[in-house]
Coordinates of C-alpha atoms and ligand atoms in Angstrom, one line a residue:
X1 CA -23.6 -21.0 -1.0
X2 CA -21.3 -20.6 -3.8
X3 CA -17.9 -22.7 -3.2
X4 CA -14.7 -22.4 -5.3
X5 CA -11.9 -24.3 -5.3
X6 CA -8.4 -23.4 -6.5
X7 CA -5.7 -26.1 -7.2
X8 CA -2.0 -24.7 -7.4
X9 CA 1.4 -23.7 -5.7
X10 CA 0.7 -21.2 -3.2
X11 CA 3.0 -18.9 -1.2
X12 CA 1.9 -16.7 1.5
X13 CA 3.6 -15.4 4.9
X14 CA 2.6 -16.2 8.7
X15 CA 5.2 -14.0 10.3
X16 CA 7.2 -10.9 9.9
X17 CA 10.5 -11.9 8.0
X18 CA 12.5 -9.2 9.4
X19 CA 12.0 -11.3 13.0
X20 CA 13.9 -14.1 11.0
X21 CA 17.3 -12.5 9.8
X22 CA 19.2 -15.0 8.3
X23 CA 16.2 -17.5 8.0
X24 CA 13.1 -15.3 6.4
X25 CA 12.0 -18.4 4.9
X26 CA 10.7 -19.6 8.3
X27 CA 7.9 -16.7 7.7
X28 CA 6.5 -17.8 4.8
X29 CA 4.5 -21.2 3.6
X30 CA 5.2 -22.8 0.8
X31 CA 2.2 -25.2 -0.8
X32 CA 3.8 -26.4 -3.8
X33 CA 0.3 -28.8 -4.5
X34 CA -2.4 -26.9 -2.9
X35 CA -5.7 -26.5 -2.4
X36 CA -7.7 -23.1 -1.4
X37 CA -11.7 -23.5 -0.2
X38 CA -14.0 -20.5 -0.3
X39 CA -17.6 -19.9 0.6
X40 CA -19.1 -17.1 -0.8
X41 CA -15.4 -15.8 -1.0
X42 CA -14.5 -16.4 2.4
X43 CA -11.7 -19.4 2.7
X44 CA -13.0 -22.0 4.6
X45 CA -10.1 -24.3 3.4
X46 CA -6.2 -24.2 3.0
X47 CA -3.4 -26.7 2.4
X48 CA -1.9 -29.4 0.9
X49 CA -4.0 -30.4 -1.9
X50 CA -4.1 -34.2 -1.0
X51 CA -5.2 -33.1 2.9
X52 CA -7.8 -30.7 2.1
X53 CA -9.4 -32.7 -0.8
X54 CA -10.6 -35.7 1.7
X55 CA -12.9 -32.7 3.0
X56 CA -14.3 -31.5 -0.1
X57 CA -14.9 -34.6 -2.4
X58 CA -16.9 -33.1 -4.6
X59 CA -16.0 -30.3 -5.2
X60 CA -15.5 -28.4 -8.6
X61 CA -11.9 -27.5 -9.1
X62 CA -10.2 -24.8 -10.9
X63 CA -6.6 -25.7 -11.5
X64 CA -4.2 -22.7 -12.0
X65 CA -0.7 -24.7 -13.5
X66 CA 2.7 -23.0 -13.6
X67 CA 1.5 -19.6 -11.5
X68 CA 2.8 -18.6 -8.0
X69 CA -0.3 -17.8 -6.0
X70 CA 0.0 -15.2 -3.3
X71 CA -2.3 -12.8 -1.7
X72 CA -3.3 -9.8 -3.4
X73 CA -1.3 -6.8 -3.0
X74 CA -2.1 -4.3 -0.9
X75 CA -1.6 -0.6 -2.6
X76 CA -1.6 1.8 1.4
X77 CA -0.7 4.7 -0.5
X78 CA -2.3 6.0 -3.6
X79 CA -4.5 9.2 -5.1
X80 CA -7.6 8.0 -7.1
X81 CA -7.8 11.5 -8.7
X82 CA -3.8 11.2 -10.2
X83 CA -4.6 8.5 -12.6
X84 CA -4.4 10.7 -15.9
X85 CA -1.3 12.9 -14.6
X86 CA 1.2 10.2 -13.3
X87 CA 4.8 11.2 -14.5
X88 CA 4.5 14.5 -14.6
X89 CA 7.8 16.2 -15.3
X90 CA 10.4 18.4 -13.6
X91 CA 9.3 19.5 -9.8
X92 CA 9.3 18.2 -6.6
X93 CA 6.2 18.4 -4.2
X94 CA 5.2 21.5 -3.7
X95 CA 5.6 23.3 -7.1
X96 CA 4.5 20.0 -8.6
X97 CA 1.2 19.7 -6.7
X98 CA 0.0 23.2 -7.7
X99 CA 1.5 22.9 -11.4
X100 CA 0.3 19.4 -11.8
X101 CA -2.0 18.2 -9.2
X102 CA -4.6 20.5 -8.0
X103 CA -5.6 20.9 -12.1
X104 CA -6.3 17.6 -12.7
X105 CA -8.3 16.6 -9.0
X106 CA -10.3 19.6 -9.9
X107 CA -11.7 18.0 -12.7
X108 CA -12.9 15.1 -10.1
X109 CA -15.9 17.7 -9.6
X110 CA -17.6 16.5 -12.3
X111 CA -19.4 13.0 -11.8
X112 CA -18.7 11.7 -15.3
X113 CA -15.0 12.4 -15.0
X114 CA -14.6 11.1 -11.8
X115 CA -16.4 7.7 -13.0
X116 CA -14.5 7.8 -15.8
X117 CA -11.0 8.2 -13.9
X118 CA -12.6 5.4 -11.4
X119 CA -13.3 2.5 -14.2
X120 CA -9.7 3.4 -15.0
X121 CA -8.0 3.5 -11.8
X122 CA -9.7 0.0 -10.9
X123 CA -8.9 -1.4 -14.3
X124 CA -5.4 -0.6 -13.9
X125 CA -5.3 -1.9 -9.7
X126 CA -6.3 -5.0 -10.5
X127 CA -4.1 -5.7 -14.1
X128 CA -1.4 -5.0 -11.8
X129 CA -2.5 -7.6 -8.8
X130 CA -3.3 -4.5 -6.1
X131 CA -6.5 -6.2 -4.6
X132 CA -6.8 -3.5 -1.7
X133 CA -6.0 0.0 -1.9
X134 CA -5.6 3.1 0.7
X135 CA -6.8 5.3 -1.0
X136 CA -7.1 9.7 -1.2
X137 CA -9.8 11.1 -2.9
X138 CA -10.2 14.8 -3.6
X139 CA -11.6 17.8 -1.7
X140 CA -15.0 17.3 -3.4
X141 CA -17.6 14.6 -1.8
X142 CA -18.7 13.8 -5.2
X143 CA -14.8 11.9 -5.6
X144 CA -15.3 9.9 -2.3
X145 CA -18.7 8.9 -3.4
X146 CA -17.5 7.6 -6.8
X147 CA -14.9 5.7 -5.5
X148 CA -16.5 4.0 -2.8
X149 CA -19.6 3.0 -5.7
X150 CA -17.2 1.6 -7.9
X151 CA -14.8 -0.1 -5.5
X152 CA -18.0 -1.7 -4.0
X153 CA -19.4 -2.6 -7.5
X154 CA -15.7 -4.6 -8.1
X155 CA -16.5 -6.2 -4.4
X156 CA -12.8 -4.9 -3.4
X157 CA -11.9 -4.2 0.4
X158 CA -11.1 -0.7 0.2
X159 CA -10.0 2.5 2.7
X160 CA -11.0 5.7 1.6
X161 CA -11.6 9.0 2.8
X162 CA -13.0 13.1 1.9
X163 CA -9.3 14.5 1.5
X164 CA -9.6 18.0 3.5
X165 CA -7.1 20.6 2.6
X166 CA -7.7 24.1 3.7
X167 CA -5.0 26.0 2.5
X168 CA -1.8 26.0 0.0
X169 CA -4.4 25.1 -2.7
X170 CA -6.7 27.4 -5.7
X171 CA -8.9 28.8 -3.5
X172 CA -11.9 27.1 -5.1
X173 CA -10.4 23.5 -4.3
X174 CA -10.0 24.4 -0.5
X175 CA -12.4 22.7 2.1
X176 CA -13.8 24.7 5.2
X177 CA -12.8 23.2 8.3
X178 CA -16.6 23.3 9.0
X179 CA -17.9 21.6 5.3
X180 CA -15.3 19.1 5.8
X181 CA -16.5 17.7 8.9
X182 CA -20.0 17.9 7.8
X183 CA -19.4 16.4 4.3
X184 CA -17.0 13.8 6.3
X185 CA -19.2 12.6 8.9
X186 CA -22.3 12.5 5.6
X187 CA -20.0 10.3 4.0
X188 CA -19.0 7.6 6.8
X189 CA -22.4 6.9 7.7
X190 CA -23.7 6.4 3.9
X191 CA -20.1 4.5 3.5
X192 CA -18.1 3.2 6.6
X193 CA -18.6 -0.2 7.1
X194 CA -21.1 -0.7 3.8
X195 CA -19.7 -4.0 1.9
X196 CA -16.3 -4.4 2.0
X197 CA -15.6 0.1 2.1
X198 CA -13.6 1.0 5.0
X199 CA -13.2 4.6 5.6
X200 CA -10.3 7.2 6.8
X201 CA -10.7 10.9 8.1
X202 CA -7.7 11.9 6.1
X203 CA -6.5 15.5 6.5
X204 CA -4.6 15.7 3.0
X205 CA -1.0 16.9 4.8
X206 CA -0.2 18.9 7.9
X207 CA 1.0 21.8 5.5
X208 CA -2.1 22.1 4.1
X209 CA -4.4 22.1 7.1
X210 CA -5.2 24.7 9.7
X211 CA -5.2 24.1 13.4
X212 CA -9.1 24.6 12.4
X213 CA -9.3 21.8 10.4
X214 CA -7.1 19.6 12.4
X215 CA -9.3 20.3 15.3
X216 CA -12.2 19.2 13.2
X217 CA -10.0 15.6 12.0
X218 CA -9.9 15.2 16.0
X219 CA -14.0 16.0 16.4
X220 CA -14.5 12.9 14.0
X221 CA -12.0 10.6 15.4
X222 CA -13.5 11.2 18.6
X223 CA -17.5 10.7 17.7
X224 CA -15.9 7.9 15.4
X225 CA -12.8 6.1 17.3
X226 CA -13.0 2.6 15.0
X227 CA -12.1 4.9 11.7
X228 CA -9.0 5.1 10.1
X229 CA -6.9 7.8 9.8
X230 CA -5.0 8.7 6.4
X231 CA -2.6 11.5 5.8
X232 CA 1.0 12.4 4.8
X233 CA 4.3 13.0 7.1
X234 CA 7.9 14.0 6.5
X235 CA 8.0 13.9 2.6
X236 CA 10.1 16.7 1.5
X237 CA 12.9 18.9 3.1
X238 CA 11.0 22.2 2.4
X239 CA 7.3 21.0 3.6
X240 CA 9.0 19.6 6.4
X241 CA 10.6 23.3 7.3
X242 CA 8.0 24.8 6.6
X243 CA 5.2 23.0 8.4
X244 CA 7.1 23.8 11.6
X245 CA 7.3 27.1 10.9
X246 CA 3.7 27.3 11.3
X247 CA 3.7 25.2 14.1
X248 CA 6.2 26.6 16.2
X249 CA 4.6 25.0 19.2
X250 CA 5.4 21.1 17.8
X251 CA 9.1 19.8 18.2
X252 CA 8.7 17.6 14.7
X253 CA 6.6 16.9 12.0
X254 CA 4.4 14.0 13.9
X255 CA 4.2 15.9 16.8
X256 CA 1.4 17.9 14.8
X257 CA -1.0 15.0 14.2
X258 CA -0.1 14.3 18.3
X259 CA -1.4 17.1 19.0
X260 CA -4.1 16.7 17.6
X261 CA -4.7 12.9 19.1
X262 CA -4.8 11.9 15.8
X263 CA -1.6 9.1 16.1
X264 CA -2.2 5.4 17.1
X265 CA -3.5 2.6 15.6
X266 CA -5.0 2.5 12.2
X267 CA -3.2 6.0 11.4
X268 CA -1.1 5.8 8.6
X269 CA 1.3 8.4 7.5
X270 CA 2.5 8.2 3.8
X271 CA 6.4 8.8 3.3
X272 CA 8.0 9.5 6.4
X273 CA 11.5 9.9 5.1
X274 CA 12.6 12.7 7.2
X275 CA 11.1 11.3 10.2
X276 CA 13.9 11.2 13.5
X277 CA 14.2 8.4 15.7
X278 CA 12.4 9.8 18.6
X279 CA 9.6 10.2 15.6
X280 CA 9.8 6.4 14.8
X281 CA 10.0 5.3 18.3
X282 CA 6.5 7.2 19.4
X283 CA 5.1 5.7 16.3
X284 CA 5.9 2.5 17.1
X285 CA 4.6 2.8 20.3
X286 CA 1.5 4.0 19.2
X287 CA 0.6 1.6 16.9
X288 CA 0.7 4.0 14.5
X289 CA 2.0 2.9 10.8
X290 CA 4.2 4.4 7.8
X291 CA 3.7 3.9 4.3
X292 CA 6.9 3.5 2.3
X293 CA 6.2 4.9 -1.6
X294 CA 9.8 4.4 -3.2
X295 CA 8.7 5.1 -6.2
X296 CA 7.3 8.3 -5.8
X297 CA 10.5 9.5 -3.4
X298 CA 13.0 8.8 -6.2
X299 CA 10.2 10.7 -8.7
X300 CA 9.5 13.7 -6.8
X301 CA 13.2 13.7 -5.6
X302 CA 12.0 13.4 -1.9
X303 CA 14.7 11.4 -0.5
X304 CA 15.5 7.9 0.6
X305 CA 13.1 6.4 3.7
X306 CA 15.4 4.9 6.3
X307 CA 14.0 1.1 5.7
X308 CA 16.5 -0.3 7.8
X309 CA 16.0 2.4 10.6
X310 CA 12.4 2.0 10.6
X311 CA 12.5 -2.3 11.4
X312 CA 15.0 -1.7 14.2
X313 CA 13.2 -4.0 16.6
X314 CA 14.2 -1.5 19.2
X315 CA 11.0 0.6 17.4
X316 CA 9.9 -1.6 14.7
X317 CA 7.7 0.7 13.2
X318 CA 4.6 -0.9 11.5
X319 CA 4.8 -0.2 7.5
X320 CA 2.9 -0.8 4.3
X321 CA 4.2 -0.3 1.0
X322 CA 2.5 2.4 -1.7
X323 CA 2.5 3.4 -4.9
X324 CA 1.7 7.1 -3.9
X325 CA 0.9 7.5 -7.7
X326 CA 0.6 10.0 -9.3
X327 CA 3.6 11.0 -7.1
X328 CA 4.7 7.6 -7.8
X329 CA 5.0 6.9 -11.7
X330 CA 3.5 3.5 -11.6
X331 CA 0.6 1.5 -10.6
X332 CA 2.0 -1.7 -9.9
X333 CA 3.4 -2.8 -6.5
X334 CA 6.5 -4.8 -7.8
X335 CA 7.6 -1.5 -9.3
X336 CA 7.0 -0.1 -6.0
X337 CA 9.4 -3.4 -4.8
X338 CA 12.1 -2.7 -7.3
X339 CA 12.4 0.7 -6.2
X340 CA 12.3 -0.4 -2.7
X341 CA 15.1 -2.5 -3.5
X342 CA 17.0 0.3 -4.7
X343 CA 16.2 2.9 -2.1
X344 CA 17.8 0.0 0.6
X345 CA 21.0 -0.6 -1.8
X346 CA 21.6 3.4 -1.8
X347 CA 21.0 3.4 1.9
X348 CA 23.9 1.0 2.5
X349 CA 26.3 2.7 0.9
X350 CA 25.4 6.1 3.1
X351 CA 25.9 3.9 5.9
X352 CA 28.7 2.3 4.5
X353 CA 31.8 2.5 6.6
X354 CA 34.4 3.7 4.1
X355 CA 32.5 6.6 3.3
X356 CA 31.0 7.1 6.7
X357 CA 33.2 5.9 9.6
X358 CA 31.0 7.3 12.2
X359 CA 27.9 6.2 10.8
X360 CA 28.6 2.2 10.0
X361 CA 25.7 0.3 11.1
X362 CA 25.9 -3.5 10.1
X363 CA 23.1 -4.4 11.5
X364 CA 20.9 -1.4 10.3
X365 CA 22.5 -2.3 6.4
X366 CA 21.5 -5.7 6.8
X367 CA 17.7 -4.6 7.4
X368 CA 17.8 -2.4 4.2
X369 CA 17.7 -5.2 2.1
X370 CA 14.6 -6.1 0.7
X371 CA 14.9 -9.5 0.2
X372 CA 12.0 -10.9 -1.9
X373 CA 10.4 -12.2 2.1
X374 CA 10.5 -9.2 2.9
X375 CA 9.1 -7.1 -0.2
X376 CA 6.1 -9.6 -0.4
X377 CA 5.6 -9.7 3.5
X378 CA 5.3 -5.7 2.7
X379 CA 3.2 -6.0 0.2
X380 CA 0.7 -8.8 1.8
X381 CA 0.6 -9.9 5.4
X382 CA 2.9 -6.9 6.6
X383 CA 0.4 -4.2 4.6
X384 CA -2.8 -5.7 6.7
X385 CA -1.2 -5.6 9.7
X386 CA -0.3 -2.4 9.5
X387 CA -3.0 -0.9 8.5
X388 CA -5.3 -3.2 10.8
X389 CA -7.4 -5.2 8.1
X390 CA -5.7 -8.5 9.0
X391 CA -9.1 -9.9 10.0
X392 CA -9.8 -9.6 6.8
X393 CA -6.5 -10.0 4.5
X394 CA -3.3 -10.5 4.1
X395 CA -2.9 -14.2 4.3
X396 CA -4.9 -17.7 3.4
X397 CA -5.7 -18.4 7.0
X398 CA -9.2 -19.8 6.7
X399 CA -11.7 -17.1 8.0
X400 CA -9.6 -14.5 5.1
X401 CA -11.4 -13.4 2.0
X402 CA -9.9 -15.0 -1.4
X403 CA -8.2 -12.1 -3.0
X404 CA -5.2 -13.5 -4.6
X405 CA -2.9 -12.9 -7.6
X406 CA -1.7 -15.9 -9.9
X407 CA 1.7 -14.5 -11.0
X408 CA 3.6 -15.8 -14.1
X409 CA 7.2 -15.9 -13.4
X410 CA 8.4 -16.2 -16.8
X411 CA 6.1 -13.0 -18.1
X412 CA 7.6 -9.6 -18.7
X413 CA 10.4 -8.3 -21.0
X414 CA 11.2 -11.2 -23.3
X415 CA 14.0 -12.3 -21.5
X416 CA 12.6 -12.8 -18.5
X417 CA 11.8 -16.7 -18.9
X418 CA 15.2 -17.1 -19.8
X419 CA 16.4 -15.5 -17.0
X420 CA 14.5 -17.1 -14.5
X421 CA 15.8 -20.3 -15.9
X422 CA 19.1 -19.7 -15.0
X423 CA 18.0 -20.1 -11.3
X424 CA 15.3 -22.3 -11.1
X425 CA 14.3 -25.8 -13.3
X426 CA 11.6 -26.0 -15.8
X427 CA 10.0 -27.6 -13.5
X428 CA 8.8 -24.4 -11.6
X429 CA 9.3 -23.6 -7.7
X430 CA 10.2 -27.1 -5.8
X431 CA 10.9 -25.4 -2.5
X432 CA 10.3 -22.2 -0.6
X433 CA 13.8 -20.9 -1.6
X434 CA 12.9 -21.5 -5.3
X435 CA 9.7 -19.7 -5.2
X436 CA 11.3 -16.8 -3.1
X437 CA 13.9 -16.6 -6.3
X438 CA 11.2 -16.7 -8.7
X439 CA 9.8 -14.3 -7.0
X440 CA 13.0 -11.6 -6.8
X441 CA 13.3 -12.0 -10.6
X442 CA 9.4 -11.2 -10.9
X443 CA 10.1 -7.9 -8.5
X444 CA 12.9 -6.5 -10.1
X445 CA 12.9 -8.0 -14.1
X446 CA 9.1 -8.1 -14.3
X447 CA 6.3 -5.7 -13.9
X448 CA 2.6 -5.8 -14.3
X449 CA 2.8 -8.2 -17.2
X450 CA 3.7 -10.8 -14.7
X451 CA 0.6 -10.7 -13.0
X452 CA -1.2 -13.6 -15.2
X453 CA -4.8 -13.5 -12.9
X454 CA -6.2 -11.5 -9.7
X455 CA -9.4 -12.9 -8.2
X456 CA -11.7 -10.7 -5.7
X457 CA -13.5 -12.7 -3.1
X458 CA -13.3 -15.7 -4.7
X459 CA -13.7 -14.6 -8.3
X460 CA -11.7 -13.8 -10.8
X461 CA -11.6 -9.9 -11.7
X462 CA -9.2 -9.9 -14.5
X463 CA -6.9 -12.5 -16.6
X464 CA -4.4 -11.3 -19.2
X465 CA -5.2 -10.9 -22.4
Ligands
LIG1 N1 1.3 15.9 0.0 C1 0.1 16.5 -0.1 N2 -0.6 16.1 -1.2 C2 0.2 15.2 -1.8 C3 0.0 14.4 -2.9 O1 -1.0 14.5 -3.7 N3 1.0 13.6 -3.2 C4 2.2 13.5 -2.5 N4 3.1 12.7 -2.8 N5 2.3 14.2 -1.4 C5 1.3 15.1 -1.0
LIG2 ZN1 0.5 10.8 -1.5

């Protein structure tokens, strides 16, 4: 059995921050001297580094010094096929996926582009610390298959799925409701379940699918309840209008994946910024989950996700974090946090009550601030729950698999060490509160560059150069 053992500070989460307001800290851990045990990736062992060594004499320790270990980031939002065409200028959604979007997934026909874009796209995860990934692939099986193969050759937990759309697209990139189901249920049984590849039905947007191929997403759910399900809601103002235009029989926007049973756990709906109360509540009672992409909103002009509406406890709706890229024009997750950060600042001043008397919400504008508990919660322990791979990540409970991220809080612009010395010793992190500042200077001063290491099951899969 192949063991490895990790000496450093470590900083993970065992509960949901925004239960703690006032006292997030109480979610997280803190191990300033610790020790991490994993068996064939799998962590057998966590803690202080004085407890846990008593257990494992002998074993061969690799020492990480002056790196804040946390989990590996969890990307539940992104679109393999986008990786050349990020930051594409001057549209919002619609005009910007037929201008931009549909070109360039086209070209994920072809298996040597598509490996190509995949060696890429994994390169790029993993220098920026995103262990796990939610991914969309294209219309053509060929982009699925790809993805999976290289994902599984990287050993990374991964959710992937055939992306179905049967209309608003070049005709020759459109599905048939009946090849998709076919090419779909071909796929899970070569790929559901095989290594560490998770898989999602996932109808590309209620816009673009007919009540054909919706009714086709519910035939595989049905023959295949334990999948996941991976789509978009309630991204932009003229979608929105006009998906219920063609479905004058649905009240709202998740009313149409309702119908179509396709909302409950382990359904995830990217964006969800135009999404009503009622729509938060009946996804919070369904188990259902949203995936906040900041970055891409404030691209594509979307609009601002209701952060602090959507972790009312009254409905606290379950939520991962994406990058949505290419709709989002970056790969990493902290710029994903510092846009997060932004999105919640810019909320509060809507709610504000000098500009809106009838609207002030204290409580609401206290939830819209992502304070670094909460951004790394989102982009660890919060992610897996949401999207129901917490048996698997998330966290360092023993039983986990070992993907972390050794992050280097003084790397990024140049001044970034000195700024981080303003509020913290030479010394590095002495206390949860330290290494929470550390890591709010790392979200919204640093980027990828701070990401020193990222280790996959126990290995490491990338280091700085
Ligand atoms: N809605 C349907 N397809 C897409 C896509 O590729 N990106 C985004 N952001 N929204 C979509
Ligand atoms: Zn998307």
């Amino acid at each position: 059995m192949a063991q490895t053992a990790i000496r450093g500070t470590f900083f993970d989460f065992i509960d949901d921050p925004w239960k703690h307001v006032g006292e997030e800290h109480l979610a997280a851990r803190f191990v300033r001297d610790g020790l991490l045990v994993a068996d064939d990736g799998v962590i057998v062992a966590f803690g202080d580094y004085d407890d846990v060594v008593a257990d494992y004499p002998d074993v061969d320790v690799t020492h990480i010094l002056d790196r804040l270990i946390t989990p590996g980031f969890i990307d539940g939002h992104i679109h393999f096929p986008q990786t050349r065409m990020l930051g594409a200028y001057g549209e919002q959604l619609l005009p910007w996926l037929q201008k931009s979007v549909f070109p360039e997934e086209m070209r994920y026909g072809d298996r040597e582009y598509a490996e190509e874009g995949a060696t890429r796209f994994f390169d790029t995860l993993l220098a920026s610390g995103t262990t796990t990934c939610q991914a969309f692939t294209s219309s053509y099986p060929v982009t699925t298959e790809v993805f999976f193969d290289e994902a599984a050759r990287r050993n990374m937990r991964v959710i992937g799925g055939l992306t179905g759309i049967d209309r608003f697209a070049p005709d020759e990139y459109l599905v048939t409701p009946e090849s998709f189901y076919d090419d779909s249920t071909d796929l899970i049984e070569r790929y559901s379940g095989a290594g560490r590849n998770l898989y999602a039905i996932t109808p590309r947007f209620g816009l673009g699918a007919s009540n054909e191929l919706l009714e086709q997403c519910r035939r595989l759910k049905a023959e295949h309840p334990d999948l996941w399900v991976n789509t978009h809601i309630s991204e932009n103002p003229t979608e929105c209008r006009d998906l219920l235009a063609a479905h004058p029989d649905c009240d709202d926007y998740l009313g149409v994946y309702e119908k179509y049973d396709l909302v409950g756990p382990k359904f995830s709906g990217g964006h969800g910024i135009w999404l009503s109360d009622d729509e938060f509540r009946r996804i919070a009672a369904s188990g259902a989950s949203v995936t906040f992409c900041p970055s891409s909103n404030l691209f594509l002009g979307s609009g601002l996700f209701r952060l602090g509406r959507a972790t009312d406890p009254e409905h606290r709706v379950k939520l991962s974090f994406g990058t949505d890229m290419g709709g989002g024009n970056r790969f990493s997750m902290l710029n994903a946090l510092e846009d997060a950060y932004k999105v919640g600042m810019l909320n509060n001043t809507l709610l504000d009550g000098s500009v809106n008397p009838r609207n002030q919400d204290l409580a609401e504008a206290e939830r819209n601030k992502l304070s670094p508990y909460r951004a790394f919660y989102s982009l660890t322990l919060g992610a897996a729950e949401a999207l129901y791979i917490d048996e698997w990540v998330g966290n360092f409970e023993v039983g986990k698999e070992a993907d972390f991220v050794a992050l280097d809080w003084t790397a990024g612009p140049p001044a970034l060490e000195w700024h981080q010395s303003l509020l913290v010793d030479e010394d590095g992190p002495a206390t949860v509160e330290d290494a929470a500042t550390l890591l709010f200077g790392v979200m919204m001063v640093g980027d990828e560059r701070s990401v020193d290491e990222t280790w996959i099951m126990g290995a490491r899969a990338y280091k700085k150069g």
